[in-house]
């Protein structure tokens, strides 16, 4: 490997949502041993890094994004021995493990919070935000929670006392004004790095520092945000974690940074606080940014422009089209009805030819789609349930109507249905025990690993081809990036490295588009035949210039 580059610039990341990846003990819930069993699959696919969504001890109110013990594994997923084994087995295959670090909040079942709640004089009180209400009935400020409703919960046994939760009321915000808390976080980082993890994906990391608890400006979503998003001290805390711990291990850090602009993003890079970060602008290409449950007609330019602009501005991005919080990309940005495979492959070409580190979410590589038949009763997502109930109250909607709004926009369970491995019972996720979340029936129509392996031009085989191509290609891995003016539905750019130049052209629409190109060598495409004047629907081509 060229020493000039960090491993993360050389490698492709695959995100595993452990609950839904592979259930080895047939209890309905995915587990660590299930992941170990599938490492050869990931190796074959060409994956170099696994990002594991949380596997720590947790009551799973938000499926692990509510940690009750940072030093232990949730018994539903296995034991610490299983985890050590995962690290060992992954290492054998030259795959690195990245943990999910959820340090904006803990579960209400974390011993720190339990003690803080039962004993107001406890030192842990300072780890959180406990505040007196305003007057007799009002919470300390007007902030609202990302998951709907107010951001303060009143404590039962105390007079007029509240605690802060920016997410569900079981996810209690930590207070980064506390020196002792930051020391605890340093200990946690060390613990996992000593075990051999490669780094962390940091959950909502640009909101850990609240610089004031003043009322927020009125807005329809996340009132109070200006007091906690991208605050100066937030960068300083990360820099401190980098200097005291992370750099010593050469640890990799990718941040989830919701509501970020170019200036904030540059600061994260320049201060060295994060190696890279996820932006969310493109994730609003089919939903309203102010009120995300309002659907917006998808236009390819609203995906292409933000993604390319962020790369132009920042240089190296954490690129993704899906994760456990987003609906499936073929359903959002592709055309399931008329161009299922072609559109999924065009999206694959897009993701894997951009400058930056590509993040593939489990199931994306086989073109898993949203489950259109999902009912309110099927849903587990704490946010989808909370927002549905909130809309029912706020807009006086029936449950069906409220859920429809959520289901077509922000219902995260579309991405969380169990991984589809074959046509057997439960799509081969396990041996027949009812899974924790309803299976998407599309596995019966061939959207599963086993069937797609057998079909030469399947989505899976295309991903594999694209991934291996990139893994062995310096231009795509390290090359510079230059956008070329084109039709609004077409992503067109040049990648260049040491004199080698590629032209990437991707039609992300379901229409034919006039586009004139020279006759050059084609390195990869999702079509067999090409015209030099027209791009077919979802046609994607990488040319060597
Ligand atoms: C972002 C995570 O990706 C999401 O799943 C979670 O609900 C929130 N942060 C709160 O931790």
XYZ file of C-alpha atoms and ligand atoms in Angstrom:
556
model
C 0.000 0.000 0.000
C 1.183 3.497 -0.810
C 2.288 4.949 2.537
C 1.160 8.417 1.479
C -2.414 7.404 2.117
C -4.364 6.620 5.208
C -6.150 3.298 5.153
C -9.488 5.118 5.110
C -8.634 6.653 1.770
C -7.891 3.211 0.405
C -10.916 1.410 1.779
C -14.642 1.120 1.390
C -16.846 1.105 4.480
C -19.862 -1.153 5.010
C -22.341 -0.245 7.726
C -23.866 -3.089 9.714
C -27.066 -2.617 11.679
C -26.547 -5.577 14.022
C -30.210 -6.143 14.888
C -30.949 -6.929 11.251
C -27.783 -8.309 9.738
C -27.620 -12.009 10.550
C -29.286 -13.993 13.337
C -27.002 -16.952 14.100
C -28.864 -18.252 17.189
C -32.321 -17.926 15.674
C -33.808 -15.750 18.411
C -35.188 -13.176 15.979
C -32.373 -10.677 16.551
C -29.124 -10.355 14.633
C -25.920 -10.988 16.570
C -22.133 -10.783 16.587
C -21.652 -14.426 15.642
C -23.961 -13.805 12.697
C -21.636 -11.000 11.605
C -18.597 -13.266 11.951
C -20.292 -15.834 9.728
C -20.723 -13.231 7.028
C -17.197 -11.821 7.050
C -16.242 -13.913 4.026
C -19.183 -12.409 2.163
C -17.952 -8.913 3.000
C -14.403 -9.813 2.046
C -15.617 -11.158 -1.277
C -17.555 -7.947 -1.803
C -14.333 -5.980 -1.280
C -15.102 -4.261 2.012
C -12.155 -2.883 4.023
C -13.879 -1.351 7.038
C -17.037 -2.277 8.953
C -18.942 0.406 10.824
C -20.965 -1.356 13.490
C -24.072 0.436 14.681
C -24.143 0.259 18.519
C -23.679 -3.139 20.144
C -23.219 -1.868 23.699
C -25.541 -2.744 26.569
C -28.769 -0.889 25.985
C -32.500 -1.161 26.637
C -32.851 -0.587 22.857
C -35.388 2.215 23.126
C -33.619 3.691 20.122
C -32.046 0.423 19.060
C -28.730 0.921 20.797
C -28.419 4.681 20.363
C -29.312 4.677 24.052
C -26.356 3.141 25.859
C -26.605 1.897 29.429
C -23.041 0.555 29.686
C -20.224 1.793 27.451
C -17.976 -1.069 28.532
C -20.167 -4.041 27.815
C -21.906 -5.825 24.944
C -25.663 -6.162 24.785
C -26.308 -9.839 25.665
C -28.825 -9.960 22.812
C -25.877 -9.528 20.433
C -23.467 -11.807 22.292
C -20.590 -11.477 24.734
C -17.346 -9.538 24.964
C -15.617 -12.741 23.930
C -17.697 -12.793 20.745
C -16.716 -9.204 20.112
C -13.004 -9.940 20.622
C -13.446 -12.831 18.242
C -15.041 -10.515 15.689
C -12.030 -8.202 15.845
C -9.712 -11.200 15.443
C -11.646 -12.737 12.558
C -12.009 -9.396 10.810
C -8.273 -8.797 11.196
C -7.534 -12.161 9.589
C -9.398 -10.899 6.548
C -7.797 -7.467 6.719
C -11.062 -5.758 7.668
C -11.103 -2.989 10.276
C -13.897 -2.456 12.789
C -15.276 1.006 13.525
C -17.579 1.389 16.525
C -20.501 3.732 16.821
C -19.804 6.259 19.545
C -22.935 7.705 21.083
C -21.754 10.346 23.503
C -24.304 13.112 23.138
C -26.595 11.194 25.486
C -26.894 8.033 27.544
C -29.841 5.786 28.192
C -32.018 6.604 31.192
C -30.865 3.198 32.427
C -27.222 4.198 32.533
C -26.002 4.033 36.182
C -24.830 7.675 35.946
C -28.322 8.843 35.198
C -29.982 6.482 37.638
C -27.783 7.777 40.434
C -28.209 11.393 39.384
C -31.945 10.903 39.482
C -32.164 9.119 42.804
C -29.645 11.353 44.605
C -29.654 15.083 43.784
C -26.333 15.478 45.589
C -24.663 12.820 43.436
C -21.624 13.877 41.392
C -23.383 12.476 38.335
C -25.935 15.225 38.513
C -23.396 17.427 36.712
C -23.033 14.908 33.885
C -26.498 15.888 32.633
C -28.711 18.954 32.433
C -30.971 19.149 35.454
C -32.757 22.487 35.531
C -35.601 24.140 37.389
C -38.725 24.894 35.376
C -39.853 28.426 34.606
C -42.588 29.465 36.973
C -44.681 26.558 38.187
C -45.623 24.798 34.993
C -43.191 25.571 32.220
C -39.971 23.747 31.352
C -36.623 25.591 31.584
C -36.766 26.690 27.934
C -38.744 26.222 24.702
C -36.445 23.685 23.034
C -38.027 20.827 21.155
C -36.789 17.293 20.665
C -35.701 15.965 17.263
C -38.098 13.084 17.816
C -41.096 15.428 18.422
C -42.485 17.262 21.437
C -40.593 19.194 24.113
C -36.941 18.551 24.927
C -37.435 18.608 28.717
C -38.912 15.898 30.910
C -40.259 16.696 34.338
C -38.883 14.588 37.172
C -41.573 12.943 39.240
C -40.107 13.040 42.721
C -38.673 16.526 42.683
C -40.298 19.891 42.783
C -40.289 21.661 39.413
C -37.146 19.906 38.178
C -36.529 18.800 34.571
C -33.854 17.016 32.543
C -32.864 17.662 28.919
C -33.260 15.148 26.081
C -32.778 16.231 22.484
C -34.014 12.808 21.333
C -36.424 10.481 23.152
C -37.026 10.988 26.861
C -35.031 7.820 27.460
C -31.941 9.409 25.832
C -30.605 11.953 28.273
C -28.217 14.643 27.039
C -24.779 14.687 28.592
C -23.299 17.926 29.840
C -19.932 18.747 28.289
C -19.356 21.578 30.709
C -18.290 18.832 33.109
C -14.568 18.087 33.124
C -15.164 14.730 34.808
C -17.532 13.657 32.073
C -14.953 14.397 29.390
C -12.445 12.322 31.300
C -14.942 9.452 31.348
C -15.314 9.742 27.575
C -11.535 9.568 27.160
C -11.527 6.363 29.185
C -14.238 4.863 26.993
C -12.322 5.673 23.813
C -9.154 4.108 25.219
C -10.965 0.972 26.262
C -12.196 0.185 22.728
C -9.037 1.321 20.980
C -7.013 -0.997 23.235
C -9.247 -3.810 22.025
C -8.139 -3.086 18.501
C -10.983 -1.085 16.987
C -9.873 1.187 14.168
C -11.959 4.194 15.105
C -15.411 5.614 15.640
C -18.447 6.923 13.839
C -19.557 9.678 16.181
C -23.276 10.036 16.614
C -24.721 13.590 16.325
C -21.268 14.844 17.181
C -21.813 18.490 16.241
C -24.352 19.043 19.011
C -22.627 17.689 22.093
C -21.813 21.142 23.491
C -24.684 23.369 24.518
C -23.392 26.888 24.890
C -26.486 28.281 26.553
C -29.921 27.175 27.680
C -31.693 30.294 26.433
C -34.935 30.048 24.514
C -34.526 29.223 20.831
C -35.866 31.169 17.859
C -39.169 29.867 16.604
C -38.862 27.177 13.955
C -40.951 24.175 13.039
C -38.250 21.648 13.826
C -35.599 21.524 16.573
C -36.268 24.794 18.384
C -33.113 25.744 20.295
C -30.749 24.445 17.659
C -28.732 27.671 17.436
C -27.591 27.101 21.022
C -26.091 23.683 20.439
C -25.234 23.056 16.775
C -21.562 23.534 15.765
C -20.577 25.600 18.798
C -16.910 26.650 19.075
C -16.399 24.574 22.174
C -17.644 21.513 20.304
C -14.526 21.605 18.088
C -12.310 22.110 21.118
C -13.710 19.066 22.890
C -13.064 16.912 19.851
C -9.563 18.319 19.477
C -8.919 17.429 23.067
C -10.147 13.861 22.553
C -7.915 13.692 19.478
C -4.827 14.927 21.326
C -5.332 13.019 24.556
C -6.412 9.711 23.065
C -7.325 9.269 19.424
C -4.133 10.439 17.739
C -2.058 8.161 19.940
C -3.822 5.204 18.363
C -4.015 6.687 14.875
C -7.784 6.297 15.276
C -10.195 7.137 12.498
C -13.088 9.483 13.237
C -16.113 10.097 11.070
C -18.792 12.404 12.394
C -22.505 12.477 11.903
C -23.005 16.219 11.508
C -26.601 17.126 10.931
C -27.221 20.818 10.069
C -23.770 21.816 8.978
C -22.604 24.376 6.418
C -19.371 24.588 4.436
C -17.716 26.852 6.966
C -18.500 24.491 9.864
C -17.361 21.548 7.767
C -14.053 23.205 6.951
C -13.501 23.852 10.638
C -13.985 20.180 11.450
C -11.324 19.329 8.890
C -8.904 22.185 9.612
C -8.911 21.697 13.361
C -8.348 17.984 12.805
C -11.388 17.325 15.002
C -12.756 14.795 12.495
C -11.202 12.931 9.572
C -14.424 13.258 7.644
C -18.115 13.850 8.161
C -21.562 13.082 6.759
C -23.562 15.976 5.356
C -27.345 15.740 5.011
C -28.258 18.265 2.317
C -28.830 15.608 -0.318
C -31.031 13.640 2.071
C -33.588 16.433 1.719
C -33.884 15.992 -2.020
C -37.260 14.294 -1.550
C -38.483 15.810 1.690
C -39.031 19.265 3.068
C -36.050 20.588 5.006
C -38.122 22.558 7.491
C -40.808 19.945 8.023
C -39.221 16.646 6.971
C -42.504 14.684 7.060
C -43.684 16.707 4.074
C -42.777 14.901 0.896
C -41.174 16.703 -2.021
C -40.939 15.409 -5.577
C -37.472 14.004 -6.098
C -35.357 15.777 -8.678
C -31.952 14.297 -9.566
C -30.312 17.720 -9.422
C -31.205 17.923 -5.726
C -29.117 14.843 -5.146
C -26.304 15.646 -7.573
C -25.705 19.310 -6.699
C -25.229 19.041 -2.939
C -23.109 15.896 -3.152
C -20.771 17.367 -5.771
C -20.629 20.794 -4.140
C -19.629 19.365 -0.778
C -16.758 17.520 -2.444
C -15.701 20.667 -4.297
C -15.742 22.645 -1.045
C -14.253 20.149 1.373
C -12.170 17.883 -0.832
C -12.708 14.607 0.963
C -16.183 13.594 2.092
C -17.810 10.622 3.788
C -20.094 9.733 0.870
C -23.297 7.806 1.391
C -26.739 7.320 -0.090
C -28.195 5.189 2.684
C -27.873 4.461 6.356
C -30.072 3.149 9.162
C -31.870 6.515 9.417
C -32.718 6.980 5.747
C -35.145 5.260 3.445
C -33.672 2.973 0.771
C -31.905 4.736 -2.088
C -33.420 2.757 -4.963
C -36.865 3.763 -3.662
C -35.944 7.421 -3.122
C -33.550 8.326 -5.884
C -34.096 5.510 -8.368
C -37.079 4.209 -10.302
C -38.252 0.947 -8.788
C -41.122 0.595 -11.174
C -39.427 0.964 -14.558
C -35.646 0.803 -14.052
C -35.040 -1.060 -10.817
C -31.676 -2.601 -11.637
C -30.395 0.140 -13.888
C -31.168 2.886 -11.417
C -29.640 0.959 -8.495
C -26.502 0.440 -10.591
C -26.364 4.099 -11.620
C -26.501 5.016 -7.923
C -23.738 2.488 -7.190
C -21.549 4.048 -9.882
C -22.226 7.489 -8.423
C -21.377 6.507 -4.846
C -18.246 4.602 -5.772
C -16.706 7.022 -8.228
C -16.907 10.170 -6.081
C -13.904 11.578 -4.279
C -14.078 10.543 -0.629
C -14.721 7.422 1.394
C -17.756 5.453 0.207
C -20.115 4.127 2.876
C -22.383 1.274 1.790
C -25.273 0.374 4.056
C -26.218 -3.283 4.493
C -28.631 -4.383 1.790
C -27.844 -1.435 -0.470
C -25.536 -3.731 -2.427
C -28.476 -5.965 -3.359
C -30.845 -3.071 -4.005
C -33.080 -3.570 -0.976
C -36.054 -1.224 -1.193
C -38.601 0.427 1.089
C -41.370 -1.812 2.344
C -44.449 -0.149 0.890
C -46.725 -2.488 2.867
C -45.427 -1.404 6.245
C -48.221 -0.631 8.690
C -48.150 1.455 11.850
C -48.525 -1.798 13.811
C -45.341 -3.171 12.185
C -43.205 -0.217 13.170
C -40.542 -0.253 15.871
C -38.799 3.078 15.194
C -39.177 5.306 18.265
C -39.074 8.388 16.066
C -41.648 7.169 13.523
C -44.054 6.258 16.334
C -43.448 9.518 18.219
C -43.873 11.703 15.144
C -47.037 9.861 14.036
C -48.617 10.399 17.438
C -47.506 14.010 17.481
C -49.023 14.699 14.046
C -52.279 13.075 15.090
C -52.525 15.515 17.976
C -51.148 18.584 16.272
C -52.989 18.351 12.961
C -55.983 16.313 14.185
C -55.173 13.584 11.689
C -56.334 9.985 11.806
C -53.624 7.470 12.646
C -53.629 6.236 9.026
C -53.155 9.706 7.581
C -50.477 10.697 10.079
C -48.600 7.452 9.559
C -48.780 7.805 5.775
C -46.899 11.109 6.010
C -44.226 9.552 8.192
C -44.021 6.297 6.276
C -43.326 8.038 2.986
C -40.609 10.275 4.396
C -38.896 9.698 7.711
C -39.872 6.186 8.803
C -36.455 4.713 9.529
C -37.695 1.133 9.649
C -37.570 0.930 5.845
C -33.813 0.687 6.197
C -33.921 -1.608 9.185
C -35.807 -4.647 7.904
C -33.719 -7.828 8.135
C -31.056 -8.441 5.513
C -32.340 -10.564 2.651
C -30.054 -13.521 2.033
C -32.154 -16.031 0.056
C -35.695 -17.187 -0.648
C -35.934 -19.420 2.444
C -37.982 -18.670 5.511
C -37.437 -15.119 6.817
C -35.315 -14.398 3.745
C -32.543 -16.500 5.292
C -32.003 -13.947 8.056
C -32.416 -16.831 10.521
C -34.013 -20.271 10.746
C -37.610 -19.294 11.241
C -38.104 -17.418 14.516
C -40.186 -14.304 13.973
C -37.688 -11.461 13.456
C -37.801 -8.328 15.612
C -39.001 -6.359 12.560
C -41.158 -7.539 9.699
C -39.274 -8.867 6.657
C -39.640 -6.983 3.380
C -41.332 -9.371 0.932
C -39.153 -8.206 -1.956
C -36.761 -11.089 -1.179
C -39.263 -13.326 -2.937
C -38.784 -11.347 -6.128
C -35.075 -12.048 -6.254
C -33.838 -9.153 -4.103
C -31.583 -11.364 -1.996
C -27.901 -12.258 -1.866
C -28.104 -15.882 -3.015
C -30.233 -15.201 -6.093
C -28.232 -12.168 -7.070
C -24.967 -14.065 -6.870
C -26.343 -16.384 -9.526
C -27.469 -13.675 -11.932
C -24.493 -12.280 -13.785
C -25.841 -8.773 -14.282
C -27.487 -8.426 -10.855
C -27.166 -5.343 -8.669
C -24.943 -7.308 -6.274
C -22.527 -8.368 -9.000
C -22.392 -4.807 -10.261
C -21.532 -3.498 -6.783
C -18.879 -6.161 -6.510
C -17.398 -5.193 -9.844
C -17.446 -1.475 -9.005
C -15.970 -2.042 -5.527
C -13.122 -4.211 -6.793
C -12.467 -1.792 -9.588
C -12.160 1.083 -7.133
C -10.097 -0.938 -4.650
C -7.499 -1.517 -7.346
C -7.591 1.875 -8.957
C -5.585 4.898 -7.847
C -7.579 7.354 -9.931
C -10.857 6.608 -8.168
C -9.215 6.253 -4.765
C -6.919 9.253 -4.785
C -7.601 11.283 -7.899
C -8.544 14.943 -7.914
C -12.140 15.917 -8.636
C -13.452 18.372 -11.166
C -17.083 18.859 -11.993
C -18.033 19.311 -15.642
C -21.010 21.368 -16.727
C -23.798 19.119 -17.987
C -27.520 18.533 -18.156
C -29.086 19.015 -14.705
C -29.972 15.318 -14.444
C -26.444 14.179 -15.190
C -23.524 13.903 -12.773
C -20.412 14.528 -14.821
C -16.901 14.873 -13.458
C -13.258 14.187 -14.076
C -11.068 12.226 -11.710
C -7.342 12.557 -12.302
C -4.281 11.009 -10.722
C -0.669 11.143 -11.887
C -1.571 11.824 -15.476
C -4.399 9.276 -15.653
C -7.769 10.830 -16.296
C -11.288 9.402 -16.094
C -14.535 10.965 -17.172
C -17.523 9.846 -15.113
C -20.958 10.394 -16.660
C -24.121 9.302 -14.878
C -27.667 9.988 -15.963
C -29.635 9.885 -12.722
C -33.013 10.307 -14.380
C -35.518 8.002 -16.047
C -35.328 9.985 -19.304
C -33.027 9.772 -22.300
C -30.735 12.777 -22.410
C -28.800 14.385 -25.217
C -25.135 14.333 -24.305
C -22.232 14.432 -26.742
C -19.057 12.554 -25.909
C -15.898 11.471 -27.696
C -15.314 7.827 -28.456
C -13.046 6.723 -25.601
C -12.295 3.491 -23.796
C -15.084 2.498 -21.398
C -13.879 1.108 -18.086
C -17.224 0.390 -16.473
C -20.872 0.819 -17.372
C -24.298 -0.488 -16.447
C -25.279 -0.684 -20.154
C -23.768 -2.866 -22.868
C -24.412 -0.650 -25.857
C -23.777 3.057 -25.988
C -24.405 6.024 -28.201
C -22.072 9.014 -28.274
C -24.972 11.476 -28.489
C -27.540 10.114 -26.112
C -27.443 8.887 -22.551
C -30.031 6.228 -21.886
C -32.176 6.201 -18.757
C -29.879 5.803 -15.746
C -26.916 5.122 -17.978
C -23.614 5.337 -16.116
C -20.210 5.215 -17.789
C -16.652 5.641 -16.616
C -14.328 6.519 -19.526
C -10.574 6.498 -19.621
C -9.516 9.712 -21.348
C -28.375 9.568 14.983
C -28.488 8.087 14.827
O -27.987 7.726 13.575
C -29.943 7.758 15.030
O -30.245 6.441 14.681
C -30.293 8.056 16.470
O -31.658 7.865 16.660
C -29.938 9.493 16.841
N -28.676 9.894 16.339
C -29.880 9.644 18.321
O -28.798 8.932 18.834
